[in-house]
GROMACS .gro file of C-alpha atoms in nm:
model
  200
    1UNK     CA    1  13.378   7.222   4.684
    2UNK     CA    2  13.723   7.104   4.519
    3UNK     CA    3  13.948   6.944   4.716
    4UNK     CA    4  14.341   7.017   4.642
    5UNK     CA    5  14.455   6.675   4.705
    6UNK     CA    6  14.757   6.570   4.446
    7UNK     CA    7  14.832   6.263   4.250
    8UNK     CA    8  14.499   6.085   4.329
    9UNK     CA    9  14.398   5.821   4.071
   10UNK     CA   10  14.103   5.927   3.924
   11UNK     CA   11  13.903   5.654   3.756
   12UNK     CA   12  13.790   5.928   3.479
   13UNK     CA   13  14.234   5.965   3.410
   14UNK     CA   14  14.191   6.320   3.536
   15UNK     CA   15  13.982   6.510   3.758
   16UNK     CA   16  13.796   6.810   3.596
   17UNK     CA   17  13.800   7.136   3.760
   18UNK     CA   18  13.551   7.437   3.614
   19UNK     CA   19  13.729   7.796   3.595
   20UNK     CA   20  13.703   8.067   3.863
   21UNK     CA   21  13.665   8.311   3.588
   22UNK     CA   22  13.388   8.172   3.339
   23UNK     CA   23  13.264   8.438   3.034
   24UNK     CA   24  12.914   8.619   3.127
   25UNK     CA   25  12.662   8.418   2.922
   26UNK     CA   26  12.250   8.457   2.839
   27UNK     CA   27  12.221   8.127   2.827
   28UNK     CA   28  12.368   7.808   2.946
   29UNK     CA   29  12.420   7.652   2.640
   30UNK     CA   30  12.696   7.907   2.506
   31UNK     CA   31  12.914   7.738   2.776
   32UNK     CA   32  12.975   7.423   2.637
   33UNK     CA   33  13.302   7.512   2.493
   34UNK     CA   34  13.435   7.659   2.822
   35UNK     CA   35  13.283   7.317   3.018
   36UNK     CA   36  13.468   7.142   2.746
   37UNK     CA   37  13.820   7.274   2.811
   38UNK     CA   38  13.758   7.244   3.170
   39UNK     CA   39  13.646   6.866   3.203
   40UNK     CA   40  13.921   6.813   2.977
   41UNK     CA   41  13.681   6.668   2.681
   42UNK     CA   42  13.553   6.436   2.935
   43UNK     CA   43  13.257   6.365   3.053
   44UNK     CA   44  13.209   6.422   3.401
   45UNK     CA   45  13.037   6.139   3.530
   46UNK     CA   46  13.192   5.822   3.346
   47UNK     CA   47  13.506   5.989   3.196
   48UNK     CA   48  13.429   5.890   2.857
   49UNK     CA   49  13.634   6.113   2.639
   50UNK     CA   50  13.395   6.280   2.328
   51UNK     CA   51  13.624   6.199   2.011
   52UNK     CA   52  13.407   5.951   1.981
   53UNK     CA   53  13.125   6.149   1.942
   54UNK     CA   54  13.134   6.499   2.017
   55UNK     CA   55  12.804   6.603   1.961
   56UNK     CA   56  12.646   6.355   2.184
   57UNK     CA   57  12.821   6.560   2.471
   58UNK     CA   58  12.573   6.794   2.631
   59UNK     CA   59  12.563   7.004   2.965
   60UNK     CA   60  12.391   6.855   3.286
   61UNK     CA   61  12.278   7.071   3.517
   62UNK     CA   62  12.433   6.934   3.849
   63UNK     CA   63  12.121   7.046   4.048
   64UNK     CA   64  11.842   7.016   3.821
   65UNK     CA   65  11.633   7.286   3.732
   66UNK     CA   66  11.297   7.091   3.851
   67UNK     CA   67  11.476   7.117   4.213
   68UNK     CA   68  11.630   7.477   4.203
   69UNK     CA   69  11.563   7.703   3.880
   70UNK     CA   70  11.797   7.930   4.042
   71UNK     CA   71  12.088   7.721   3.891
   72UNK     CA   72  11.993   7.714   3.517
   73UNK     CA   73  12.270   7.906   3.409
   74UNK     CA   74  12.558   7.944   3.690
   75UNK     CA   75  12.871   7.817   3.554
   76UNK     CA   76  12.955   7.601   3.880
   77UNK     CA   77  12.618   7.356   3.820
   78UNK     CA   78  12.705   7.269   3.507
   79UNK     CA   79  12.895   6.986   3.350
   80UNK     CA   80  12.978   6.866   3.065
   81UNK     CA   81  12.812   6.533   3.036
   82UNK     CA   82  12.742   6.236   2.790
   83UNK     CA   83  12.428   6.228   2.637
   84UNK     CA   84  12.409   5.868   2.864
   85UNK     CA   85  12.480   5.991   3.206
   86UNK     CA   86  12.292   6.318   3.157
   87UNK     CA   87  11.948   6.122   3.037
   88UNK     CA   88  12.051   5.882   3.341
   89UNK     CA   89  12.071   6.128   3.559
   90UNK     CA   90  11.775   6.336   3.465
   91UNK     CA   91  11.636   6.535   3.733
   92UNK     CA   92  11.673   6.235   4.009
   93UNK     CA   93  11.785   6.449   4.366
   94UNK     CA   94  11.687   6.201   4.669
   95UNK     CA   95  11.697   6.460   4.885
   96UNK     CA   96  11.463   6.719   4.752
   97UNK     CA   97  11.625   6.985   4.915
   98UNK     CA   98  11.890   7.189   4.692
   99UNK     CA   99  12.133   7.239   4.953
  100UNK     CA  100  12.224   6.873   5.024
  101UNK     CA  101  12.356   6.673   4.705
  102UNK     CA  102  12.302   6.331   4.901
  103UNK     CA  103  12.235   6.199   5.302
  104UNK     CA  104  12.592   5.950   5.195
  105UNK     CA  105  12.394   5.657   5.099
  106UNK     CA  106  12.183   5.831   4.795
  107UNK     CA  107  12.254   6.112   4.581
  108UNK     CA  108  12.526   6.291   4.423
  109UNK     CA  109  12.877   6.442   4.435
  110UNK     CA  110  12.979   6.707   4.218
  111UNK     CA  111  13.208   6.532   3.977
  112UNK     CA  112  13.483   6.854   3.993
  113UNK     CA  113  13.493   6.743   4.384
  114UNK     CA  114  13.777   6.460   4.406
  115UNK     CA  115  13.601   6.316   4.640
  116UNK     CA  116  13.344   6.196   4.350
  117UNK     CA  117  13.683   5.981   4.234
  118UNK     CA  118  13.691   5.826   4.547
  119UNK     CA  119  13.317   5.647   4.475
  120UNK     CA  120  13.451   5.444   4.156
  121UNK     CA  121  13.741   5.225   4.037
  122UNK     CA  122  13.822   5.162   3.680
  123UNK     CA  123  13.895   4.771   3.592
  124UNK     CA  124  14.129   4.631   3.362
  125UNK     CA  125  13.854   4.608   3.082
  126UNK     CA  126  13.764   4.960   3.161
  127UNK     CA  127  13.435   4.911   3.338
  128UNK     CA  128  13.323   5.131   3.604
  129UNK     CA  129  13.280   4.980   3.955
  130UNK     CA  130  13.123   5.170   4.277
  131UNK     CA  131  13.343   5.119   4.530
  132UNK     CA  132  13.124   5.248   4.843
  133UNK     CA  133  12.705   5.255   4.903
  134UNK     CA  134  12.724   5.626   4.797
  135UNK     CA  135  12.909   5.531   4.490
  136UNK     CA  136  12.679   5.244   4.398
  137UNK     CA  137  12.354   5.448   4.393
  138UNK     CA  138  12.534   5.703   4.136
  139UNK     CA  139  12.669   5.440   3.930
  140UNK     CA  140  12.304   5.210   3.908
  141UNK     CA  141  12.115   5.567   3.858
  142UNK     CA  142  12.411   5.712   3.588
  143UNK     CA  143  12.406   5.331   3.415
  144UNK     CA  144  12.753   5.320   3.477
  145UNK     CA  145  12.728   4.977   3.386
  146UNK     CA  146  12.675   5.030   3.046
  147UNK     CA  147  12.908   4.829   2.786
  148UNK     CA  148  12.968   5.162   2.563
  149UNK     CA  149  13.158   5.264   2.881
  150UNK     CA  150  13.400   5.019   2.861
  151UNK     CA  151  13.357   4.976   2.492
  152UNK     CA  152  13.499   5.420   2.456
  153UNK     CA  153  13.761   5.356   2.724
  154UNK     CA  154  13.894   5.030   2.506
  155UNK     CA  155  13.914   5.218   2.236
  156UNK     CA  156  14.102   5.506   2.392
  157UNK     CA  157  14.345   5.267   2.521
  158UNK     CA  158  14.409   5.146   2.168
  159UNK     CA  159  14.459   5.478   2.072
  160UNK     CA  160  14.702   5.579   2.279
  161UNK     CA  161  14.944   5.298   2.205
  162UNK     CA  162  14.925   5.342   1.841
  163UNK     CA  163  15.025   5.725   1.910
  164UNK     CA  164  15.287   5.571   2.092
  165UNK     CA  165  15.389   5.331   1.831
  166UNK     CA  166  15.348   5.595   1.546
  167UNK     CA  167  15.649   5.761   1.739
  168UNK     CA  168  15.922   5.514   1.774
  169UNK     CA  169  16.188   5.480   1.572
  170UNK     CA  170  16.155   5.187   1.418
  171UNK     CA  171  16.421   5.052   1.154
  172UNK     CA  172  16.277   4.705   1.100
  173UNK     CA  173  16.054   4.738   0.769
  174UNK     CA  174  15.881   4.501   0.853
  175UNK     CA  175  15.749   4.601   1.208
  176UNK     CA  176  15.690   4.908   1.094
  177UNK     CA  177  15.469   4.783   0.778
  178UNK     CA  178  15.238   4.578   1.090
  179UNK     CA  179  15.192   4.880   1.282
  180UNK     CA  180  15.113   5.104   0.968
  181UNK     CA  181  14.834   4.821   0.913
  182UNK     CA  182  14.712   4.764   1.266
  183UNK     CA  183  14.678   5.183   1.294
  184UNK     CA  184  14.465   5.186   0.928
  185UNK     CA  185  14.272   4.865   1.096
  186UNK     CA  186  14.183   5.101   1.425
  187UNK     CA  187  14.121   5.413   1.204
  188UNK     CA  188  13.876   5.253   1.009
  189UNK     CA  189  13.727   5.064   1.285
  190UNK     CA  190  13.689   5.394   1.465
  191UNK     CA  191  13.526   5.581   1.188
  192UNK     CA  192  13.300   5.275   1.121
  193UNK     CA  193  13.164   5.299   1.507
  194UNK     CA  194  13.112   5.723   1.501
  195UNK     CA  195  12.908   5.615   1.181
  196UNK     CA  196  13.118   5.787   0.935
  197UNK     CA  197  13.044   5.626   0.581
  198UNK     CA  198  13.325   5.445   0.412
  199UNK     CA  199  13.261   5.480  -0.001
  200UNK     CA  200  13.549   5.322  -0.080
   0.00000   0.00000   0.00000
């Protein structure tokens, strides 16, 4: 269930929320783009946003289909995960029983309910840390812990102050000439990381 609470912080930057309306698809692989748009090109376990690698973004099925089959292709049990947290999460469901996602020590929140926010903080370096018992089962069986986690949400930082930089007006030649060079510096360091040959 999605809860309508406003301006929560949301260690993922924003809280994904899958349409009322989804298209009518044979299979639940043809809703990737629509799970993309609505977890904002996020994923929805660790937030890491996929321009770092798109393709490694696949769907999870929130309860697996070893647990329910029932679920293999309704909109509202899939997200749009990292290729990470979905092989962390697998088909691990402590409870066994469909109906109940966890007994608030193990298991799982849906990560479109804000109350899956609620488990996790973001720190300065932009690791993950649980934040109650629930939350630290999710994040030691999702691997929250991982360095690429931090490493992606570094990078995304970075990002978004050279888009900020790129627009000021800046009238100093020589400022401007440093931040040219610092954004090349990122660009390339970026492509050189999503494994994108340089044959220069």
């Amino acid at each position: 269930m999605i809860n309508d609470k406003e301006n929560m912080t949301d260690f993922r930057k924003i809280s994904p929320q899958r349409r009322s309306n989804p298209s009518t698809q044979s299979n639940y692989r043809k809703y990737k783009l629509e799970l993309r748009e609505d977890f904002h090109q996020r994923c929805g376990y660790c937030g890491d946003h996929d321009f770092f690698r798109q393709t490694y973004y696949e769907i999870d099925h929130f309860v697996p289909s070893s647990i329910d089959e029932n679920g293999i292709n309704i909109y509202s049990n899939l997200v749009y995960s990292c290729r990470s947290c979905n092989n962390s999460k697998s088909d691990k469901w402590p409870t066994k029983d469909s109906s109940i996602p966890n007994d608030e020590q193990k298991g799982w929140i849906d990560p479109c309910d804000l109350l899956y926010s609620d488990q996790f903080e973001r720190m300065e370096d932009g690791s993950i840390r649980a934040i109650t018992e629930l939350g630290n089962w999710m994040w030691t069986a999702l691997g929250l812990g991982n360095p690429n986690h931090r490493l992606i949400w570094q990078l995304e930082s970075l990002r978004e102050l050279l888009d900020k930089a790129d627009k000021m007006d800046i009238t100093d030649s020589i400022e401007q000439k440093k931040i040219n060079e610092l954004n090349q510096k990122y660009r390339r360091f970026e492509a050189e990381l999503r494994g994108i040959p340089d044959f220069k």
